Each structure stands twice: as structure tokens, then as C-alpha cells.
PDB file of C-alpha atoms and ligand atoms in Angstrom:
ATOM      1  CA  MET A1064     -46.588  18.281  23.755  1.00 50.00           C
ATOM      2  CA  SER A1065     -46.973  17.045  27.143  1.00 50.00           C
ATOM      3  CA  GLU A1066     -44.255  18.385  29.934  1.00 53.00           C
ATOM      4  CA  ASP A1067     -46.239  14.802  32.111  1.00 71.00           C
ATOM      5  CA  ILE A1068     -44.007  12.543  30.564  1.00 87.00           C
ATOM      6  CA  VAL A1069     -40.020  12.368  32.251  1.00 92.00           C
ATOM      7  CA  LEU A1070     -38.095  12.097  28.800  1.00 95.00           C
ATOM      8  CA  LEU A1071     -34.223  12.367  31.419  1.00 95.00           C
ATOM      9  CA  ASN A1072     -32.677  10.249  33.544  1.00 94.00           C
ATOM     10  CA  SER A1073     -31.403  11.522  36.457  1.00 91.00           C
ATOM     11  CA  ASP A1074     -28.029  10.704  35.095  1.00 92.00           C
ATOM     12  CA  GLY A1075     -28.833  12.976  31.817  1.00 90.00           C
ATOM     13  CA  LEU A1076     -29.456   9.912  29.918  1.00 96.00           C
ATOM     14  CA  ARG A1077     -32.638   9.117  26.982  1.00 97.00           C
ATOM     15  CA  VAL A1078     -36.451   6.928  27.410  1.00 96.00           C
ATOM     16  CA  ASP A1079     -33.508   5.287  24.639  1.00 96.00           C
ATOM     17  CA  GLY A1080     -30.325   5.583  26.501  1.00 97.00           C
ATOM     18  CA  ARG A1081     -28.426   8.297  24.514  1.00 98.00           C
ATOM     19  CA  ALA A1082     -26.915  10.779  25.614  1.00 98.00           C
ATOM     20  CA  LEU A1083     -28.294  14.316  24.298  1.00 98.00           C
ATOM     21  CA  ASP A1084     -25.536  14.803  21.513  1.00 98.00           C
ATOM     22  CA  GLU A1085     -25.910  11.277  20.500  1.00 98.00           C
ATOM     23  CA  LEU A1086     -27.761  10.009  17.139  1.00 98.00           C
ATOM     24  CA  ARG A1087     -29.872   7.015  17.036  1.00 98.00           C
ATOM     25  CA  PRO A1088     -27.863   3.458  14.782  1.00 98.00           C
ATOM     26  CA  ILE A1089     -27.371   4.879  10.789  1.00 98.00           C
ATOM     27  CA  LYS A1090     -27.433   1.930   7.971  1.00 98.00           C
ATOM     28  CA  ILE A1091     -26.902   2.754   4.549  1.00 98.00           C
ATOM     29  CA  GLU A1092     -26.844   0.744   1.189  1.00 98.00           C
ATOM     30  CA  ALA A1093     -26.784   1.651  -1.862  1.00 98.00           C
ATOM     31  CA  GLY A1094     -27.861   0.743  -4.966  1.00 97.00           C
ATOM     32  CA  VAL A1095     -30.247  -1.701  -3.595  1.00 98.00           C
ATOM     33  CA  LEU A1096     -33.809  -2.530  -6.475  1.00 98.00           C
ATOM     34  CA  GLY A1097     -32.574  -3.398  -9.585  1.00 96.00           C
ATOM     35  CA  ASN A1098     -34.487  -2.155 -12.224  1.00 97.00           C
ATOM     36  CA  ALA A1099     -34.905   2.384 -10.403  1.00 98.00           C
ATOM     37  CA  ASP A1100     -32.027   3.967 -11.828  1.00 98.00           C
ATOM     38  CA  GLY A1101     -29.948   4.814  -8.588  1.00 98.00           C
ATOM     39  CA  SER A1102     -31.866   3.711  -5.474  1.00 98.00           C
ATOM     40  CA  ALA A1103     -30.647   3.007  -1.425  1.00 98.00           C
ATOM     41  CA  TYR A1104     -31.939   1.780   2.194  1.00 98.00           C
ATOM     42  CA  VAL A1105     -31.420   3.122   5.171  1.00 98.00           C
ATOM     43  CA  GLU A1106     -31.790   1.502   8.602  1.00 98.00           C
ATOM     44  CA  TRP A1107     -31.995   4.782  11.146  1.00 98.00           C
ATOM     45  CA  GLY A1108     -32.781   4.068  14.393  1.00 98.00           C
ATOM     46  CA  ALA A1109     -36.024   1.525  13.883  1.00 98.00           C
ATOM     47  CA  ASN A1110     -36.753   3.543  10.994  1.00 98.00           C
ATOM     48  CA  LYS A1111     -36.564   1.752   7.145  1.00 98.00           C
ATOM     49  CA  VAL A1112     -36.352   3.607   4.599  1.00 98.00           C
ATOM     50  CA  LEU A1113     -36.090   2.783   0.782  1.00 98.00           C
ATOM     51  CA  ALA A1114     -35.156   5.650  -2.212  1.00 99.00           C
ATOM     52  CA  ALA A1115     -35.786   4.634  -6.041  1.00 98.00           C
ATOM     53  CA  VAL A1116     -34.823   7.086  -8.460  1.00 98.00           C
ATOM     54  CA  TYR A1117     -35.965   7.528 -11.884  1.00 98.00           C
ATOM     55  CA  GLY A1118     -34.614   9.531 -14.831  1.00 93.00           C
ATOM     56  CA  PRO A1119     -33.776  11.898 -16.435  1.00 97.00           C
ATOM     57  CA  LYS A1120     -36.104  11.267 -18.119  1.00 97.00           C
ATOM     58  CA  GLU A1121     -38.459  13.780 -20.479  1.00 98.00           C
ATOM     59  CA  ALA A1122     -41.225  15.025 -18.486  1.00 98.00           C
ATOM     60  CA  GLN A1123     -44.895  13.991 -18.764  1.00 96.00           C
ATOM     61  CA  PRO A1124     -47.226  15.644 -19.402  1.00 96.00           C
ATOM     62  CA  LYS A1125     -45.733  17.501 -21.216  1.00 97.00           C
ATOM     63  CA  TYR A1126     -46.654  20.815 -19.243  1.00 97.00           C
ATOM     64  CA  LEU A1127     -45.373  20.714 -16.381  1.00 97.00           C
ATOM     65  CA  GLN A1128     -41.810  20.559 -18.570  1.00 98.00           C
ATOM     66  CA  ASP A1129     -39.259  23.188 -18.504  1.00 98.00           C
ATOM     67  CA  THR A1130     -37.071  24.623 -20.809  1.00 97.00           C
ATOM     68  CA  ALA A1131     -34.563  25.667 -19.065  1.00 98.00           C
ATOM     69  CA  LYS A1132     -34.537  22.660 -16.025  1.00 98.00           C
ATOM     70  CA  ALA A1133     -35.193  19.690 -14.979  1.00 98.00           C
ATOM     71  CA  ILE A1134     -38.565  19.291 -12.810  1.00 98.00           C
ATOM     72  CA  VAL A1135     -37.821  17.442  -9.614  1.00 98.00           C
ATOM     73  CA  GLN A1136     -40.084  15.193  -8.226  1.00 98.00           C
ATOM     74  CA  VAL A1137     -40.617  13.636  -5.001  1.00 98.00           C
ATOM     75  CA  ASN A1138     -43.253  11.452  -3.774  1.00 98.00           C
ATOM     76  CA  TYR A1139     -42.838  10.558   0.410  1.00 98.00           C
ATOM     77  CA  ASN A1140     -45.190   7.596   0.715  1.00 97.00           C
ATOM     78  CA  MET A1141     -46.047   5.957   4.478  1.00 97.00           C
ATOM     79  CA  ALA A1142     -46.836   2.010   4.385  1.00 97.00           C
ATOM     80  CA  ALA A1143     -49.615   1.030   5.925  1.00 95.00           C
ATOM     81  CA  PHE A1144     -48.155  -1.285   8.349  1.00 96.00           C
ATOM     82  CA  SER A1145     -45.430   1.224   8.871  1.00 97.00           C
ATOM     83  CA  GLY A1146     -46.421   3.014  11.903  1.00 94.00           C
ATOM     84  CA  ASP A1147     -47.541   1.617  15.788  1.00 91.00           C
ATOM     85  CA  GLU A1148     -51.173   1.592  14.088  1.00 93.00           C
ATOM     86  CA  ARG A1149     -52.060   1.078  10.451  1.00 93.00           C
ATOM     87  CA  VAL A1150     -50.647   4.193   7.440  1.00 91.00           C
ATOM     88  CA  ARG A1151     -54.735   4.771   5.187  1.00 90.00           C
ATOM     89  CA  PRO A1152     -52.969   3.786   2.330  1.00 83.00           C
ATOM     90  CA  GLY A1153     -52.692   7.304  -0.179  1.00 84.00           C
ATOM     91  CA  PRO A1154     -51.956  10.980  -0.505  1.00 89.00           C
ATOM     92  CA  ASN A1155     -52.560  13.152   2.087  1.00 96.00           C
ATOM     93  CA  ARG A1156     -52.025  16.878   4.086  1.00 97.00           C
ATOM     94  CA  ARG A1157     -48.634  15.625   5.569  1.00 97.00           C
ATOM     95  CA  ALA A1158     -46.896  13.373   3.096  1.00 97.00           C
ATOM     96  CA  THR A1159     -47.901  16.050  -0.030  1.00 97.00           C
ATOM     97  CA  GLU A1160     -45.815  18.713   2.942  1.00 98.00           C
ATOM     98  CA  ILE A1161     -43.451  15.513   3.438  1.00 98.00           C
ATOM     99  CA  SER A1162     -43.108  16.014  -0.151  1.00 98.00           C
ATOM    100  CA  LYS A1163     -42.661  19.210  -1.590  1.00 98.00           C
ATOM    101  CA  ILE A1164     -39.822  19.562   1.580  1.00 98.00           C
ATOM    102  CA  THR A1165     -37.242  17.124  -0.164  1.00 98.00           C
ATOM    103  CA  ALA A1166     -37.380  18.115  -3.830  1.00 98.00           C
ATOM    104  CA  GLU A1167     -36.905  21.030  -2.391  1.00 98.00           C
ATOM    105  CA  ALA A1168     -34.624  20.411  -0.897  1.00 98.00           C
ATOM    106  CA  LEU A1169     -32.457  18.197  -3.044  1.00 98.00           C
ATOM    107  CA  GLU A1170     -33.087  20.995  -6.555  1.00 98.00           C
ATOM    108  CA  ASN A1171     -30.514  23.126  -4.394  1.00 98.00           C
ATOM    109  CA  VAL A1172     -28.458  20.013  -5.576  1.00 98.00           C
ATOM    110  CA  ILE A1173     -29.633  18.509  -7.885  1.00 98.00           C
ATOM    111  CA  LEU A1174     -27.881  20.709 -11.446  1.00 98.00           C
ATOM    112  CA  THR A1175     -31.115  20.592 -13.072  1.00 98.00           C
ATOM    113  CA  ASN A1176     -30.062  23.250 -15.634  1.00 98.00           C
ATOM    114  CA  GLN A1177     -27.918  20.190 -17.419  1.00 98.00           C
ATOM    115  CA  PHE A1178     -31.197  18.411 -18.063  1.00 98.00           C
ATOM    116  CA  PRO A1179     -34.009  21.428 -19.078  1.00 98.00           C
ATOM    117  CA  ARG A1180     -37.175  19.658 -20.480  1.00 98.00           C
ATOM    118  CA  ALA A1181     -36.883  16.155 -18.068  1.00 98.00           C
ATOM    119  CA  SER A1182     -37.782  15.608 -15.196  1.00 98.00           C
ATOM    120  CA  ILE A1183     -36.566  13.074 -12.096  1.00 98.00           C
ATOM    121  CA  ASP A1184     -38.809  11.509  -9.974  1.00 98.00           C
ATOM    122  CA  VAL A1185     -37.572  10.231  -6.387  1.00 98.00           C
ATOM    123  CA  TYR A1186     -40.200   8.145  -4.607  1.00 98.00           C
ATOM    124  CA  ILE A1187     -39.514   7.366  -0.914  1.00 98.00           C
ATOM    125  CA  GLU A1188     -41.341   4.662   1.039  1.00 98.00           C
ATOM    126  CA  VAL A1189     -41.602   4.685   4.385  1.00 98.00           C
ATOM    127  CA  LEU A1190     -41.575   0.468   5.790  1.00 98.00           C
ATOM    128  CA  GLU A1191     -41.369   0.997   9.519  1.00 98.00           C
ATOM    129  CA  ALA A1192     -41.110   4.611  11.652  1.00 98.00           C
ATOM    130  CA  ASP A1193     -40.646   5.563  14.525  1.00 97.00           C
ATOM    131  CA  ALA A1194     -39.832   9.477  13.886  1.00 98.00           C
ATOM    132  CA  GLY A1195     -37.033  11.221  11.826  1.00 98.00           C
ATOM    133  CA  THR A1196     -38.246   9.594   8.584  1.00 98.00           C
ATOM    134  CA  ARG A1197     -38.555  12.841   6.653  1.00 98.00           C
ATOM    135  CA  CYS A1198     -34.398  13.257   7.667  1.00 98.00           C
ATOM    136  CA  ALA A1199     -33.790   9.563   6.409  1.00 99.00           C
ATOM    137  CA  GLY A1200     -35.950  10.079   3.202  1.00 99.00           C
ATOM    138  CA  LEU A1201     -33.103  12.894   2.512  1.00 99.00           C
ATOM    139  CA  THR A1202     -30.480  11.106   3.205  1.00 99.00           C
ATOM    140  CA  ALA A1203     -31.585   8.246   1.763  1.00 99.00           C
ATOM    141  CA  ALA A1204     -33.162   9.387  -1.056  1.00 99.00           C
ATOM    142  CA  SER A1205     -29.538  11.801  -2.446  1.00 98.00           C
ATOM    143  CA  VAL A1206     -27.261   8.498  -2.091  1.00 98.00           C
ATOM    144  CA  ALA A1207     -29.867   7.264  -4.196  1.00 98.00           C
ATOM    145  CA  ILE A1208     -29.708  10.447  -6.661  1.00 98.00           C
ATOM    146  CA  ALA A1209     -25.583   9.714  -6.198  1.00 98.00           C
ATOM    147  CA  ASP A1210     -26.577   6.278  -6.903  1.00 98.00           C
ATOM    148  CA  ALA A1211     -28.420   6.639 -10.676  1.00 98.00           C
ATOM    149  CA  GLY A1212     -25.125   9.091 -11.646  1.00 98.00           C
ATOM    150  CA  ILE A1213     -26.980  12.163 -11.244  1.00 98.00           C
ATOM    151  CA  PRO A1214     -24.825  15.311 -11.078  1.00 98.00           C
ATOM    152  CA  MET A1215     -25.461  17.276  -7.768  1.00 98.00           C
ATOM    153  CA  ILE A1216     -23.368  19.741  -6.419  1.00 97.00           C
ATOM    154  CA  GLY A1217     -22.823  18.440  -2.909  1.00 98.00           C
ATOM    155  CA  MET A1218     -25.117  15.061  -1.692  1.00 98.00           C
ATOM    156  CA  VAL A1219     -28.029  17.074   1.632  1.00 98.00           C
ATOM    157  CA  ALA A1220     -27.246  14.957   4.647  1.00 98.00           C
ATOM    158  CA  ALA A1221     -30.763  15.355   6.941  1.00 99.00           C
ATOM    159  CA  CYS A1222     -31.348  14.825  10.782  1.00 98.00           C
ATOM    160  CA  ALA A1223     -33.824  16.438  13.216  1.00 98.00           C
ATOM    161  CA  ALA A1224     -32.808  18.288  17.190  1.00 98.00           C
ATOM    162  CA  GLY A1225     -35.165  19.491  18.892  1.00 98.00           C
ATOM    163  CA  LYS A1226     -36.336  20.250  22.894  1.00 98.00           C
ATOM    164  CA  ILE A1227     -36.576  17.590  25.681  1.00 97.00           C
ATOM    165  CA  ASP A1228     -37.660  18.007  29.418  1.00 95.00           C
ATOM    166  CA  GLY A1229     -35.864  21.538  28.719  1.00 96.00           C
ATOM    167  CA  HIS A1230     -32.286  20.494  26.684  1.00 97.00           C
ATOM    168  CA  ILE A1231     -31.548  20.125  23.287  1.00 98.00           C
ATOM    169  CA  ALA A1232     -31.697  16.901  22.151  1.00 98.00           C
ATOM    170  CA  LEU A1233     -30.381  15.631  19.032  1.00 98.00           C
ATOM    171  CA  ASP A1234     -32.796  12.982  17.010  1.00 98.00           C
ATOM    172  CA  LEU A1235     -35.407  13.063  18.267  1.00 98.00           C
ATOM    173  CA  GLY A1236     -37.384   9.356  18.985  1.00 97.00           C
ATOM    174  CA  LYS A1237     -40.846   8.343  18.636  1.00 97.00           C
ATOM    175  CA  LYS A1238     -41.697   9.647  22.205  1.00 96.00           C
ATOM    176  CA  GLU A1239     -39.897  12.385  22.581  1.00 97.00           C
ATOM    177  CA  ASP A1240     -41.138  13.840  20.016  1.00 96.00           C
ATOM    178  CA  ASN A1241     -44.359  13.807  20.503  1.00 95.00           C
ATOM    179  CA  PHE A1242     -43.607  14.556  23.882  1.00 96.00           C
ATOM    180  CA  GLY A1243     -40.782  17.120  23.742  1.00 96.00           C
ATOM    181  CA  GLN A1244     -41.140  20.813  23.214  1.00 97.00           C
ATOM    182  CA  ALA A1245     -39.239  20.833  19.611  1.00 98.00           C
ATOM    183  CA  ASP A1246     -38.267  19.337  16.659  1.00 98.00           C
ATOM    184  CA  MET A1247     -36.402  20.828  14.411  1.00 98.00           C
ATOM    185  CA  PRO A1248     -35.330  18.796  11.083  1.00 98.00           C
ATOM    186  CA  LEU A1249     -32.744  19.695   8.976  1.00 98.00           C
ATOM    187  CA  GLY A1250     -30.588  19.776   6.189  1.00 98.00           C
ATOM    188  CA  TYR A1251     -27.517  20.549   5.274  1.00 98.00           C
ATOM    189  CA  VAL A1252     -24.880  20.010   2.933  1.00 98.00           C
ATOM    190  CA  PRO A1253     -22.068  19.692   3.521  1.00 97.00           C
ATOM    191  CA  GLY A1254     -19.643  20.371   0.687  1.00 92.00           C
ATOM    192  CA  THR A1255     -21.170  24.297   0.178  1.00 97.00           C
ATOM    193  CA  GLY A1256     -22.043  24.297   4.026  1.00 98.00           C
ATOM    194  CA  GLU A1257     -25.208  25.266   2.818  1.00 98.00           C
ATOM    195  CA  ILE A1258     -28.967  24.228   4.963  1.00 98.00           C
ATOM    196  CA  VAL A1259     -31.045  23.281   2.384  1.00 98.00           C
ATOM    197  CA  LEU A1260     -33.817  22.068   4.896  1.00 98.00           C
ATOM    198  CA  LEU A1261     -35.170  24.036   7.895  1.00 98.00           C
ATOM    199  CA  GLN A1262     -38.378  23.512   9.883  1.00 98.00           C
ATOM    200  CA  MET A1263     -39.447  23.657  12.822  1.00 97.00           C
ATOM    201  CA  ASP A1264     -42.081  22.398  15.769  1.00 96.00           C
ATOM    202  CA  GLY A1265     -42.842  23.519  18.691  1.00 97.00           C
ATOM    203  CA  HIS A1266     -41.020  26.538  20.659  1.00 96.00           C
ATOM    204  CA  MET A1267     -36.865  27.633  20.968  1.00 97.00           C
ATOM    205  CA  THR A1268     -35.007  30.509  22.630  1.00 97.00           C
ATOM    206  CA  MET A1269     -32.478  32.045  19.805  1.00 97.00           C
ATOM    207  CA  VAL A1270     -30.034  30.595  22.187  1.00 98.00           C
ATOM    208  CA  GLU A1271     -31.516  27.225  21.982  1.00 98.00           C
ATOM    209  CA  PHE A1272     -31.847  27.279  18.313  1.00 98.00           C
ATOM    210  CA  ARG A1273     -28.404  27.995  17.305  1.00 98.00           C
ATOM    211  CA  LYS A1274     -26.480  24.747  19.639  1.00 98.00           C
ATOM    212  CA  ALA A1275     -30.257  23.162  17.757  1.00 98.00           C
ATOM    213  CA  MET A1276     -28.672  23.527  14.418  1.00 98.00           C
ATOM    214  CA  ASP A1277     -25.239  23.596  15.972  1.00 98.00           C
ATOM    215  CA  MET A1278     -26.029  19.502  16.849  1.00 98.00           C
ATOM    216  CA  ALA A1279     -28.402  19.525  14.094  1.00 98.00           C
ATOM    217  CA  ILE A1280     -25.468  20.300  11.253  1.00 98.00           C
ATOM    218  CA  SER A1281     -22.323  18.297  13.106  1.00 98.00           C
ATOM    219  CA  ALA A1282     -24.749  14.922  13.010  1.00 98.00           C
ATOM    220  CA  CYS A1283     -25.259  15.795   8.646  1.00 98.00           C
ATOM    221  CA  GLU A1284     -21.375  15.139   8.329  1.00 98.00           C
ATOM    222  CA  GLN A1285     -21.450  12.524  10.225  1.00 98.00           C
ATOM    223  CA  ILE A1286     -24.064  10.980   8.697  1.00 98.00           C
ATOM    224  CA  HIS A1287     -22.425  12.227   4.881  1.00 98.00           C
ATOM    225  CA  GLU A1288     -19.827  10.540   5.697  1.00 98.00           C
ATOM    226  CA  LEU A1289     -21.663   7.327   6.421  1.00 98.00           C
ATOM    227  CA  GLN A1290     -23.474   8.390   2.823  1.00 98.00           C
ATOM    228  CA  ILE A1291     -20.017   8.504   0.909  1.00 98.00           C
ATOM    229  CA  GLY A1292     -19.102   5.206   2.673  1.00 98.00           C
ATOM    230  CA  ALA A1293     -22.480   3.563   1.152  1.00 98.00           C
ATOM    231  CA  LEU A1294     -21.432   4.809  -2.382  1.00 97.00           C
ATOM    232  CA  ARG A1295     -17.505   3.639  -2.195  1.00 96.00           C
ATOM    233  CA  ARG A1296     -18.958   0.133  -1.110  1.00 96.00           C
ATOM    234  CA  ARG A1297     -21.452   0.027  -3.749  1.00 94.00           C
ATOM    235  CA  TYR A1298     -18.372   1.430  -6.389  1.00 86.00           C
ATOM    236  CA  ALA A1299     -16.248  -1.163  -5.065  1.00 87.00           C
ATOM    237  CA  VAL A1300     -19.258  -4.233  -5.394  1.00 57.00           C
ATOM    238  CA  ASN A1301     -19.839  -3.573  -9.295  1.00 60.00           C
ATOM    239  CA  TYR A1302     -15.372  -2.682  -9.593  1.00 60.00           C
ATOM    240  CA  ALA A1303     -14.887  -6.625  -8.609  1.00 63.00           C
ATOM    241  CA  ASP A1304     -17.740  -8.056 -10.402  1.00 67.00           C
ATOM    242  CA  MET A1305     -15.795  -6.089 -14.380  1.00 69.00           C
ATOM    243  CA  ASP A1306     -14.930  -9.113 -16.946  1.00 67.00           C
ATOM    244  CA  ASP A1307     -10.870  -8.042 -16.217  1.00 65.00           C
ATOM    245  CA  GLY A1308     -11.513  -8.616 -11.948  1.00 56.00           C
ATOM    246  CA  GLY A1309     -11.705  -4.280 -11.923  1.00 52.00           C
ATOM    247  CA  THR A1310      -8.085  -4.140 -12.435  1.00 57.00           C
ATOM    248  CA  GLU A1311      -6.354  -0.531 -14.236  1.00 49.00           C
ATOM    249  CA  GLN A1312      -6.447  -0.461 -17.892  1.00 44.00           C
TER     250      GLN A1312
HETATM  251  N1  UDP B1164     -46.020   8.392  12.847  1.00 87.31           N
HETATM  252  C1  UDP B1164     -47.435   7.928  11.909  1.00 87.31           C
HETATM  253  N2  UDP B1164     -48.403   8.363  11.249  1.00 87.31           N
HETATM  254  C2  UDP B1164     -48.442   9.004  11.337  1.00 87.31           C
HETATM  255  C3  UDP B1164     -47.689   9.738  10.493  1.00 87.31           C
HETATM  256  C4  UDP B1164     -47.059   9.498  11.615  1.00 87.31           C
HETATM  257  O1  UDP B1164     -47.234   6.822  12.549  1.00 87.31           O
HETATM  258  O2  UDP B1164     -49.409   9.284   9.694  1.00 87.31           O
HETATM  259  C5  UDP B1164     -45.148   8.118  12.860  1.00 87.31           C
HETATM  260  C6  UDP B1164     -44.382   8.195  12.584  1.00 87.31           C
HETATM  261  O3  UDP B1164     -43.226   7.224  13.700  1.00 87.31           O
HETATM  262  C7  UDP B1164     -43.827   9.592  12.252  1.00 87.31           C
HETATM  263  C8  UDP B1164     -43.563   9.816  13.607  1.00 87.31           C
HETATM  264  O4  UDP B1164     -45.141  10.080  13.994  1.00 87.31           O
HETATM  265  O5  UDP B1164     -41.557   9.701  11.794  1.00 87.31           O
HETATM  266  C9  UDP B1164     -43.028  11.419  13.376  1.00 87.31           C
HETATM  267  O6  UDP B1164     -43.721  12.152  12.954  1.00 87.31           O
HETATM  268  P1  UDP B1164     -43.910  13.191  11.993  1.00 87.31           P
HETATM  269  O7  UDP B1164     -44.496  14.285  10.795  1.00 87.31           O
HETATM  270  O8  UDP B1164     -42.270  14.559  12.683  1.00 87.31           O
HETATM  271  O9  UDP B1164     -42.603  12.942  11.021  1.00 87.31           O
HETATM  272  P2  UDP B1164     -40.889  12.515  10.538  1.00 87.31           P
HETATM  273  O10 UDP B1164     -40.272  13.064  12.253  1.00 87.31           O
HETATM  274  O11 UDP B1164     -40.748  11.355  10.879  1.00 87.31           O
HETATM  275  O12 UDP B1164     -39.657  13.134   9.080  1.00 87.31           O
END
């Protein structure tokens, strides 16, 4: 993180013209894959992320099974062509970390005790990356799990807030992530008010931290509305496709 690069202009606007509390444009679509039990696609600024869900199904190998609840397994992967430079295929330290924290966030909301010995498998494929992919991935995964009909307390919406040129800013882009002073991804469940993911890279004062948290939570509330909208659109399409034209019984 460097102090030399100017990330805020004299009007207080950021390198991509956003205000400090402004999200990048976000589009969410549910049910985009035919073969997965549930799926979702998220475009978030220049990020493009696909999430697919299988399960609940019997956990294999058997030693993974928990007799009291389902296990949640997440595989986060960046496609080779997703970054400025070719990403080396296969697991690495960062992908393992993001998979783990995403699974832990989702375990907080999925009603896993309804599915003993089962596994719920979530695949997150980052097709294009521009900072914030773990938040986009977690947001997409929640919609995919809902699309799969897996019961949850509520969907997790995720968004980062950080610090650039000494100011707290929402949803850092790649340049801001690289040259800003802090980045704090946050996963939030608007239905319960719970925070299920919180990470921090860099430094903030306590006052800055509270401001960043408030900003990220209020963004998560907006993102949650987009998640619900995606599921509503998905449901409306299927309803209209029914043989009886979707007329109520
Ligand atoms: N990145 C990349 N190649 C990598 C890892 C990261 O191009 O192997 C880029 C990518 O744009 C990613 C950004 O760096 O979104 C920030 O990565 P970070 O680890 O902070 O995670 P993210 O912000 O994506 O959750």
C-alpha cells in the first residue's frame, strides 16, 4: 500500500468517478446454469463471478460426514484468464483462505442441522477479477444456495469498505485496493443483523473502523435487495412457464 498515488481528486471523486460512499454497478442473476442444483451470476463493476451449488447430498468420503449436520464445502477459483496477468491454475494459499472464510460465513446461515451426514458443495468461479471478488463470490453463493432451495436463516450480502488517501471509501476497485491504506471485506445478514465475515488488510483508527463498518453494512442492505430481486425474477420466469400459464389454483 503506497501513499504516492492520488486516489481522490480535488472534487473528492475517486479514480473511476465514484463518490466515497458509492458502490460499483451490480447486476445479479439467479438460476443461470442448467445442471447445478442452484446457481447465480454476479457482475460487480468489472468483476464477473459465477456460483454453482450441489446438494445437500451424502458427504463423500464418509469420514467427512457429521452425524449432526451438513458440512459446507466451498471451492473458490480464479480462472486463468481472470486477471491482468495469467493466473496459475489450481489451488493456492489465497484461494484456500477465501474458500474457508466463505464456507464459514455460509455455515452461519444455512440450516445445516436439517441435513445430517450431507454435504453442500459451493463452487465459485471468478471469470474476471477487479478487486472485491470474495464479496462478489459470497453474495453470488448465497443467491445460488437460495436458488437450490436449501433453507437458510437469511442470505449473506457482502461488501468491502476501506481507506484511500486518508478517507473511508466503499467497495474499493483494483487500483484503490493496491494503493489504498486499508481494505475491509464484510459479510452481513440483513435478516438478523449478524456479521458473518470480517477481514482487514491495512490500518484504520477505531473511528474510521466504525465508519467503514456502517458504510459496508448499509451497502450490504442495498445488495440484499438486489439478491432478492434476482430470485424474484427467477421465480416469475418459472411460474409463467408452467403448463397452466401460472394461474393460481
Ligand atoms: N488478483 C489477481 N491475481 C491473483 C490474486 C489477485 O489478479 O492471483 C487481483 C484480482 O483483481 C483481485 C484483486 O487482485 O480481485 C484483489 O485481491 P484480494 O486478494 O484483495 O481479494 P478480493 O479483493 O478479490 O476479494
